[in-house]
Amino acid sequence: MNTRMEYAMKKQANYTRNFVFLYLIQYTTFAMISSQRQSFLNDMGYSLTERSLIFAMIPIMTIVMQLLVGFLSDKYDTVKKIIIPLVIGSALTSYLFYSVTVQLYVFHFAIALLSQSFVVSATDLMDVWVLESDGPSKNSYGFIRAFGSLGWSLGSFFIARIVFMAGYEGLGLTILLLSILIMILSITIVDNKKQRATHEMKQSVKINDIVTLFKDKHYLLAIMVVFAANLAVGLAGFTVVEKMLTLGANTFDLSNRNMIAAGVEVPLMLIGDQVYRKMGSVKMLLIAISVHTLQFVGYMIAPSNTHIILITLGQVISVPFFNIAIKYLLMHMSPADLKATGQMSGPAIVNGVHGFIHPLIAALLINNYTVNAPFIISIMLGLIGIYLVLMIRKNESRGVI
């Protein structure tokens, strides 16, 4: 009996290692797909208005995709069978996006929407896979996610080198090859959600269940935190790239900033689960949003790209604390039979809304005022996010949630 239990735990530990490699490759690919898109469109000669319209419409498609993915995952009790088609879709559309290096606005517009929605949905579903897995993996999300940050850092480092050596076509081919590795790694990991479904009687998830989820005021409060914080971060992130381009940044400068931004997240991601168990999600969110807000102030007054890169180092705290805390908070506030829906549908909607809004706001403010104007909105949203987290803490102290 003991030997059988030890073997089972060993197999579970092996899945944790597989998740580590899966996140490493997935986020390396994610970085190559996403972080160069703005620079690529600029190199193709598209205007700020044309670029901002693409980035504004991407989240609309992403909302639909994430709602569908979360719903299907809960309805059919599977993760793996959904992730693999998403990876194939992201690989093919991203290859097409970067392989066409002439101005075809409608083509780049449509393919960008599909490419980003596929890769975001696949990445978010991997988080659900980890948090709903059996064994030690579900208690090691921060550790596993740290390798995602490492992967993003590696992808950001290599992306400029690949474009320099092989052009954007070479970048598209690299994405295809890495996606094959992602599919192979996905096959090696057990689908615990499917296994549990064969042993448990479970009602099918219905649209009404999603409506019920959004009627929960505590869940909505958490989602409002996600909206305020991510709108602030998204607006600042878009504006930082435009400001760096204004200050003379090239592909290598943008690549190096992305590499540093992701790399500094790794240390706290590695121990993030231990920090969460000691501090809880509320304290972590307060610290994370406060540091983000200070970064927005720094970006606004930064006189050079060097200063912007130095301010980016604040992500050593802001990003890992926020990502880990919000995942656990949404997991805690979602019903047992709606874990995937609760973690994907709510964030999908609010992130889609802010994703639609923030490029348009940034373009409007930059064109009519200065490149620093959007940071003022980010600062205000950061303060709103802090207030909302304090409301959650008040509810916790009263035993309401």
Protein backbone atom coordinates (compact mmCIF):
# COMPACT_ATOMS: atom_id res chain seq x y z
CA MET A 1 0.00 0.00 0.00
CA ASN A 2 2.76 2.43 0.95
CA THR A 3 4.65 1.60 -2.22
CA ARG A 4 1.54 2.30 -4.29
CA MET A 5 0.99 5.65 -2.53
CA GLU A 6 4.64 6.63 -2.96
CA TYR A 7 4.40 5.79 -6.66
CA ALA A 8 1.24 7.88 -7.00
CA MET A 9 2.89 10.88 -5.32
CA LYS A 10 5.92 10.45 -7.55
CA LYS A 11 3.67 10.54 -10.62
CA GLN A 12 1.98 13.67 -9.31
CA ALA A 13 5.36 15.32 -8.73
CA ASN A 14 6.32 14.43 -12.31
CA TYR A 15 3.22 16.27 -13.54
CA THR A 16 4.42 19.33 -11.64
CA ARG A 17 7.69 19.14 -13.54
CA ASN A 18 5.78 18.73 -16.78
CA PHE A 19 3.72 21.81 -15.93
CA VAL A 20 6.98 23.70 -15.34
CA PHE A 21 8.26 22.86 -18.82
CA LEU A 22 4.83 23.51 -20.33
CA TYR A 23 4.70 27.01 -18.82
CA LEU A 24 8.29 27.73 -19.83
CA ILE A 25 7.64 26.95 -23.50
CA GLN A 26 4.11 28.38 -23.56
CA TYR A 27 5.18 31.77 -22.21
CA THR A 28 8.26 31.85 -24.43
CA THR A 29 5.89 31.41 -27.36
CA PHE A 30 3.35 33.84 -25.88
CA ALA A 31 6.05 36.53 -25.67
CA MET A 32 7.08 35.96 -29.27
CA ILE A 33 3.48 36.17 -30.44
CA SER A 34 2.40 39.19 -28.39
CA SER A 35 5.26 41.44 -27.34
CA GLN A 36 6.49 42.21 -30.87
CA ARG A 37 3.06 42.83 -32.38
CA GLN A 38 3.01 46.59 -31.71
CA SER A 39 6.53 47.06 -33.08
CA PHE A 40 5.76 44.88 -36.12
CA LEU A 41 2.70 46.94 -37.02
CA ASN A 42 4.76 50.10 -36.61
CA ASP A 43 7.45 48.68 -38.92
CA MET A 44 4.76 47.84 -41.49
CA GLY A 45 3.91 51.56 -41.59
CA TYR A 46 0.52 51.50 -39.89
CA SER A 47 -0.44 54.71 -38.08
CA LEU A 48 -1.06 55.03 -34.34
CA THR A 49 -4.81 55.14 -35.01
CA GLU A 50 -4.66 51.97 -37.14
CA ARG A 51 -2.55 50.18 -34.54
CA SER A 52 -4.76 51.24 -31.65
CA LEU A 53 -7.88 50.04 -33.50
CA ILE A 54 -6.36 46.57 -33.89
CA PHE A 55 -5.44 46.42 -30.21
CA ALA A 56 -8.88 47.70 -29.26
CA MET A 57 -10.71 45.00 -31.23
CA ILE A 58 -8.49 42.09 -30.19
CA PRO A 59 -10.15 41.82 -26.73
CA ILE A 60 -13.63 41.56 -28.26
CA MET A 61 -12.62 38.33 -29.96
CA THR A 62 -10.78 37.26 -26.83
CA ILE A 63 -13.93 37.70 -24.71
CA VAL A 64 -15.91 35.39 -26.98
CA MET A 65 -13.10 32.83 -27.10
CA GLN A 66 -12.51 32.76 -23.33
CA LEU A 67 -16.21 32.57 -22.50
CA LEU A 68 -16.57 29.66 -24.91
CA VAL A 69 -13.43 27.91 -23.63
CA GLY A 70 -14.35 28.25 -19.94
CA PHE A 71 -17.91 27.11 -20.62
CA LEU A 72 -16.82 24.07 -22.67
CA SER A 73 -14.17 23.08 -20.13
CA ASP A 74 -16.74 22.93 -17.33
CA LYS A 75 -19.49 21.43 -19.48
CA TYR A 76 -17.41 18.58 -20.90
CA ASP A 77 -15.00 18.21 -17.94
CA THR A 78 -11.82 18.48 -19.94
CA VAL A 79 -8.83 20.75 -20.34
CA LYS A 80 -6.45 18.90 -22.60
CA LYS A 81 -8.91 18.38 -25.48
CA ILE A 82 -9.50 22.13 -25.60
CA ILE A 83 -5.92 23.35 -25.11
CA ILE A 84 -4.44 21.42 -28.03
CA PRO A 85 -6.77 22.95 -30.69
CA LEU A 86 -6.12 26.39 -29.16
CA VAL A 87 -2.36 25.88 -29.47
CA ILE A 88 -2.74 24.77 -33.09
CA GLY A 89 -4.87 27.83 -33.82
CA SER A 90 -2.44 30.26 -32.18
CA ALA A 91 0.52 28.70 -34.01
CA LEU A 92 -1.01 28.89 -37.48
CA THR A 93 -2.50 32.37 -37.15
CA SER A 94 0.66 33.81 -35.58
CA TYR A 95 2.76 32.33 -38.38
CA LEU A 96 0.48 33.93 -40.96
CA PHE A 97 0.52 37.27 -39.11
CA TYR A 98 4.32 37.63 -39.09
CA SER A 99 4.89 36.03 -42.51
CA VAL A 100 2.98 38.70 -44.44
CA THR A 101 5.37 41.65 -44.31
CA VAL A 102 3.49 44.06 -46.56
CA GLN A 103 0.64 46.44 -45.74
CA LEU A 104 -2.58 44.42 -45.82
CA TYR A 105 -4.54 46.07 -43.04
CA VAL A 106 -7.69 43.95 -43.17
CA PHE A 107 -5.59 40.77 -43.17
CA HIS A 108 -3.40 41.83 -40.24
CA PHE A 109 -6.47 43.11 -38.43
CA ALA A 110 -8.34 39.78 -38.69
CA ILE A 111 -5.37 37.50 -38.05
CA ALA A 112 -4.24 39.54 -35.03
CA LEU A 113 -7.67 39.06 -33.45
CA LEU A 114 -7.57 35.29 -33.93
CA SER A 115 -3.92 34.89 -32.97
CA GLN A 116 -4.17 36.76 -29.69
CA SER A 117 -7.49 35.23 -28.64
CA PHE A 118 -6.14 31.71 -29.20
CA VAL A 119 -2.92 32.21 -27.24
CA VAL A 120 -4.57 34.09 -24.34
CA SER A 121 -7.30 31.47 -23.99
CA ALA A 122 -4.79 28.61 -24.06
CA THR A 123 -2.62 30.29 -21.43
CA ASP A 124 -5.54 31.05 -19.12
CA LEU A 125 -6.84 27.49 -19.43
CA MET A 126 -3.42 26.21 -18.38
CA ASP A 127 -3.86 28.14 -15.12
CA VAL A 128 -7.16 26.33 -14.59
CA TRP A 129 -5.42 23.03 -15.39
CA VAL A 130 -2.86 23.63 -12.65
CA LEU A 131 -5.29 24.89 -10.02
CA GLU A 132 -7.74 22.03 -10.60
CA SER A 133 -5.09 19.31 -10.81
CA ASP A 134 -4.60 16.60 -8.20
CA GLY A 135 -1.49 16.27 -6.06
CA PRO A 136 1.06 19.00 -5.30
CA SER A 137 0.65 20.94 -8.55
CA LYS A 138 -2.45 22.84 -7.44
CA ASN A 139 -0.58 24.11 -4.37
CA SER A 140 2.45 25.14 -6.43
CA TYR A 141 0.84 27.56 -8.88
CA GLY A 142 3.24 30.40 -8.05
CA PHE A 143 6.26 28.13 -8.47
CA ILE A 144 4.99 26.83 -11.81
CA ARG A 145 3.98 30.33 -12.97
CA ALA A 146 7.51 31.55 -12.21
CA PHE A 147 8.73 29.49 -15.13
CA GLY A 148 6.13 31.25 -17.24
CA SER A 149 7.78 34.55 -16.36
CA LEU A 150 11.16 33.02 -17.14
CA GLY A 151 9.78 31.85 -20.48
CA TRP A 152 8.46 35.34 -21.25
CA SER A 153 11.88 36.76 -20.42
CA LEU A 154 13.60 34.24 -22.71
CA GLY A 155 11.11 34.89 -25.50
CA SER A 156 11.60 38.65 -25.17
CA PHE A 157 15.38 38.21 -25.28
CA PHE A 158 15.42 36.03 -28.38
CA ILE A 159 12.68 37.78 -30.33
CA ALA A 160 14.77 40.77 -31.44
CA ARG A 161 17.69 38.47 -32.29
CA ILE A 162 15.45 36.23 -34.39
CA VAL A 163 13.94 39.20 -36.24
CA PHE A 164 17.43 40.62 -36.85
CA MET A 165 18.83 37.31 -38.15
CA ALA A 166 15.84 35.76 -39.95
CA GLY A 167 13.26 38.53 -40.26
CA TYR A 168 9.65 38.35 -39.16
CA GLU A 169 9.18 35.22 -41.28
CA GLY A 170 11.76 33.49 -39.09
CA LEU A 171 9.83 34.59 -36.03
CA GLY A 172 6.67 32.97 -37.40
CA LEU A 173 8.51 29.71 -38.07
CA THR A 174 9.98 29.71 -34.56
CA ILE A 175 6.47 30.08 -33.12
CA LEU A 176 5.34 27.04 -35.13
CA LEU A 177 8.19 24.87 -33.84
CA LEU A 178 7.67 25.89 -30.21
CA SER A 179 3.95 25.18 -30.52
CA ILE A 180 4.73 21.59 -31.49
CA LEU A 181 6.67 21.23 -28.21
CA ILE A 182 3.70 22.68 -26.30
CA MET A 183 1.37 20.07 -27.79
CA ILE A 184 3.78 17.24 -26.95
CA LEU A 185 4.09 18.45 -23.35
CA SER A 186 0.31 18.80 -23.04
CA ILE A 187 -0.15 15.18 -24.07
CA THR A 188 2.17 14.01 -21.26
CA ILE A 189 0.05 15.61 -18.50
CA VAL A 190 -3.01 13.84 -17.12
CA ASP A 191 -6.39 15.57 -17.44
CA ASN A 192 -7.55 15.33 -13.80
CA LYS A 193 -10.75 17.19 -14.64
CA LYS A 194 -11.74 14.41 -17.03
CA GLN A 195 -10.75 11.69 -14.55
CA ARG A 196 -12.88 13.19 -11.79
CA ALA A 197 -15.84 13.46 -14.16
CA THR A 198 -15.83 9.68 -14.67
CA HIS A 199 -16.22 9.13 -10.92
CA GLU A 200 -18.59 11.97 -10.05
CA MET A 201 -22.13 12.74 -11.14
CA LYS A 202 -22.14 16.33 -12.38
CA GLN A 203 -24.79 18.48 -13.96
CA SER A 204 -23.96 20.18 -17.22
CA VAL A 205 -22.96 23.81 -16.96
CA LYS A 206 -25.64 26.10 -18.37
CA ILE A 207 -25.66 29.75 -19.38
CA ASN A 208 -27.82 30.46 -16.33
CA ASP A 209 -24.96 29.24 -14.14
CA ILE A 210 -22.75 31.95 -15.60
CA VAL A 211 -25.45 34.54 -14.93
CA THR A 212 -25.72 33.30 -11.33
CA LEU A 213 -21.96 33.62 -10.93
CA PHE A 214 -22.06 37.28 -11.92
CA LYS A 215 -24.90 37.98 -9.52
CA ASP A 216 -22.64 37.12 -6.58
CA LYS A 217 -21.65 40.54 -5.16
CA HIS A 218 -18.41 39.26 -3.65
CA TYR A 219 -17.32 37.70 -6.93
CA LEU A 220 -18.24 40.93 -8.71
CA LEU A 221 -16.15 42.95 -6.26
CA ALA A 222 -13.14 40.78 -7.04
CA ILE A 223 -13.80 41.17 -10.76
CA MET A 224 -13.96 44.96 -10.32
CA VAL A 225 -10.47 44.81 -8.82
CA VAL A 226 -9.31 42.87 -11.87
CA PHE A 227 -10.89 45.47 -14.16
CA ALA A 228 -9.44 48.55 -12.44
CA ALA A 229 -5.95 47.10 -12.06
CA ASN A 230 -5.70 45.54 -15.51
CA LEU A 231 -7.12 48.62 -17.25
CA ALA A 232 -4.48 50.70 -15.47
CA VAL A 233 -1.70 48.26 -16.37
CA GLY A 234 -2.91 47.82 -19.95
CA LEU A 235 -3.16 51.57 -20.54
CA ALA A 236 0.28 52.14 -19.06
CA GLY A 237 1.79 49.20 -20.96
CA PHE A 238 0.52 50.44 -24.32
CA THR A 239 1.66 53.98 -23.56
CA VAL A 240 5.11 52.89 -22.39
CA VAL A 241 5.80 51.34 -25.80
CA GLU A 242 4.62 54.49 -27.60
CA LYS A 243 6.73 56.65 -25.29
CA MET A 244 9.79 54.49 -25.87
CA LEU A 245 9.27 54.71 -29.64
CA THR A 246 8.93 58.49 -29.28
CA LEU A 247 12.21 58.55 -27.35
CA GLY A 248 13.93 56.64 -30.17
CA ALA A 249 13.65 53.02 -29.04
CA ASN A 250 14.30 50.23 -31.55
CA THR A 251 13.33 46.54 -31.59
CA PHE A 252 16.24 45.63 -29.30
CA ASP A 253 15.27 48.29 -26.74
CA LEU A 254 11.68 47.05 -26.57
CA SER A 255 12.87 43.44 -26.45
CA ASN A 256 15.29 44.15 -23.61
CA ARG A 257 12.62 45.92 -21.56
CA ASN A 258 10.23 42.99 -21.96
CA MET A 259 13.00 40.58 -21.03
CA ILE A 260 13.82 42.52 -17.86
CA ALA A 261 10.15 42.97 -16.97
CA ALA A 262 9.51 39.23 -17.08
CA GLY A 263 12.85 38.18 -15.62
CA VAL A 264 12.52 40.18 -12.40
CA GLU A 265 9.17 38.49 -11.69
CA VAL A 266 10.74 35.05 -11.33
CA PRO A 267 12.15 35.16 -7.74
CA LEU A 268 8.86 36.08 -6.05
CA MET A 269 6.90 33.80 -8.36
CA LEU A 270 9.02 30.90 -7.11
CA ILE A 271 8.04 31.54 -3.50
CA GLY A 272 4.69 33.16 -4.23
CA ASP A 273 2.64 30.26 -2.88
CA GLN A 274 4.44 30.43 0.48
CA VAL A 275 3.92 34.20 0.56
CA TYR A 276 0.22 33.69 -0.20
CA ARG A 277 -0.19 31.18 2.62
CA LYS A 278 1.34 33.66 5.07
CA MET A 279 -0.15 36.93 3.83
CA GLY A 280 -3.35 35.99 2.03
CA SER A 281 -4.63 37.40 -1.25
CA VAL A 282 -5.90 40.74 0.11
CA LYS A 283 -2.58 41.96 1.53
CA MET A 284 -0.77 40.80 -1.59
CA LEU A 285 -3.21 42.71 -3.79
CA LEU A 286 -2.81 45.90 -1.75
CA ILE A 287 0.97 45.74 -2.11
CA ALA A 288 0.81 44.82 -5.80
CA ILE A 289 -1.56 47.60 -6.87
CA SER A 290 0.32 50.17 -4.75
CA VAL A 291 3.62 49.31 -6.44
CA HIS A 292 1.94 49.37 -9.86
CA THR A 293 0.61 52.87 -9.12
CA LEU A 294 4.08 54.08 -8.14
CA GLN A 295 5.38 52.68 -11.42
CA PHE A 296 2.77 54.67 -13.36
CA VAL A 297 4.01 57.84 -11.69
CA GLY A 298 7.58 56.89 -12.59
CA TYR A 299 6.75 56.19 -16.23
CA MET A 300 5.00 59.56 -16.51
CA ILE A 301 8.01 61.56 -15.34
CA ALA A 302 10.71 59.35 -16.91
CA PRO A 303 12.91 61.48 -19.23
CA SER A 304 14.59 58.60 -21.11
CA ASN A 305 14.28 54.94 -22.07
CA THR A 306 16.94 54.08 -19.50
CA HIS A 307 14.75 55.51 -16.75
CA ILE A 308 11.74 53.59 -18.09
CA ILE A 309 13.68 50.32 -17.94
CA LEU A 310 14.78 51.07 -14.37
CA ILE A 311 11.18 51.78 -13.32
CA THR A 312 10.18 48.47 -14.91
CA LEU A 313 12.17 46.75 -12.14
CA GLY A 314 9.20 47.46 -9.86
CA GLN A 315 7.57 44.42 -11.44
CA VAL A 316 9.71 42.31 -9.15
CA ILE A 317 6.83 42.80 -6.69
CA SER A 318 3.79 44.16 -8.53
CA VAL A 319 3.23 41.44 -11.13
CA PRO A 320 3.90 38.24 -9.12
CA PHE A 321 1.92 39.47 -6.12
CA PHE A 322 -1.07 40.46 -8.27
CA ASN A 323 -1.12 37.40 -10.52
CA ILE A 324 -0.87 34.89 -7.69
CA ALA A 325 -3.27 36.67 -5.35
CA ILE A 326 -6.02 37.24 -7.91
CA LYS A 327 -5.91 33.62 -9.12
CA TYR A 328 -6.40 32.29 -5.61
CA LEU A 329 -9.05 34.93 -4.81
CA LEU A 330 -11.16 34.05 -7.86
CA MET A 331 -10.64 30.36 -7.17
CA HIS A 332 -11.91 30.89 -3.62
CA MET A 333 -14.95 32.89 -4.71
CA SER A 334 -16.05 30.57 -7.55
CA PRO A 335 -18.50 27.69 -6.87
CA ALA A 336 -17.01 24.18 -6.93
CA ASP A 337 -18.75 23.28 -10.20
CA LEU A 338 -17.82 26.55 -11.92
CA LYS A 339 -14.10 26.84 -11.22
CA ALA A 340 -13.01 27.17 -14.84
CA THR A 341 -15.93 29.48 -15.65
CA GLY A 342 -15.28 31.64 -12.59
CA GLN A 343 -11.59 32.00 -13.35
CA MET A 344 -11.97 32.58 -17.09
CA SER A 345 -15.38 34.12 -17.85
CA GLY A 346 -15.25 37.04 -15.41
CA PRO A 347 -11.67 38.04 -16.26
CA ALA A 348 -12.41 37.48 -19.96
CA ILE A 349 -15.24 40.00 -19.94
CA VAL A 350 -13.51 42.72 -17.91
CA ASN A 351 -10.18 42.22 -19.65
CA GLY A 352 -11.98 42.34 -22.96
CA VAL A 353 -13.67 45.60 -22.05
CA HIS A 354 -10.46 47.21 -20.80
CA GLY A 355 -8.56 45.77 -23.73
CA PHE A 356 -11.01 47.44 -26.10
CA ILE A 357 -10.90 50.72 -24.21
CA HIS A 358 -7.26 51.25 -23.32
CA PRO A 359 -5.72 51.48 -26.83
CA LEU A 360 -8.42 53.96 -27.86
CA ILE A 361 -7.96 56.04 -24.70
CA ALA A 362 -4.19 56.01 -25.17
CA ALA A 363 -4.39 57.05 -28.82
CA LEU A 364 -6.94 59.79 -28.05
CA LEU A 365 -4.91 61.28 -25.19
CA ILE A 366 -1.55 60.99 -26.97
CA ASN A 367 -2.86 62.58 -30.19
CA ASN A 368 -4.63 65.43 -28.36
CA TYR A 369 -2.28 66.02 -25.43
CA THR A 370 1.06 64.34 -24.75
CA VAL A 371 2.44 60.82 -24.59
CA ASN A 372 2.40 61.12 -20.78
CA ALA A 373 -1.32 61.93 -20.48
CA PRO A 374 -2.57 58.29 -20.28
CA PHE A 375 -0.44 57.65 -17.19
CA ILE A 376 -2.65 60.06 -15.22
CA ILE A 377 -5.64 57.80 -15.89
CA SER A 378 -3.59 54.76 -14.85
CA ILE A 379 -2.71 56.42 -11.55
CA MET A 380 -6.36 57.20 -10.82
CA LEU A 381 -7.39 53.62 -11.65
CA GLY A 382 -4.67 52.30 -9.36
CA LEU A 383 -6.11 54.30 -6.48
CA ILE A 384 -9.59 52.96 -7.27
CA GLY A 385 -8.19 49.42 -7.24
CA ILE A 386 -6.67 49.97 -3.80
CA TYR A 387 -10.04 51.22 -2.50
CA LEU A 388 -11.83 48.13 -3.85
CA VAL A 389 -9.33 45.78 -2.21
CA LEU A 390 -9.87 47.60 1.09
CA MET A 391 -13.59 46.89 0.68
CA ILE A 392 -12.82 43.19 0.27
CA ARG A 393 -10.65 43.28 3.39
CA LYS A 394 -13.50 44.93 5.30
CA ASN A 395 -15.89 42.17 4.21
CA GLU A 396 -13.36 39.52 5.24
CA SER A 397 -12.88 41.05 8.68
CA ARG A 398 -16.66 41.02 9.18
CA GLY A 399 -16.82 37.38 8.14
CA VAL A 400 -19.02 38.16 5.15
CA ILE A 401 -16.81 36.19 2.77
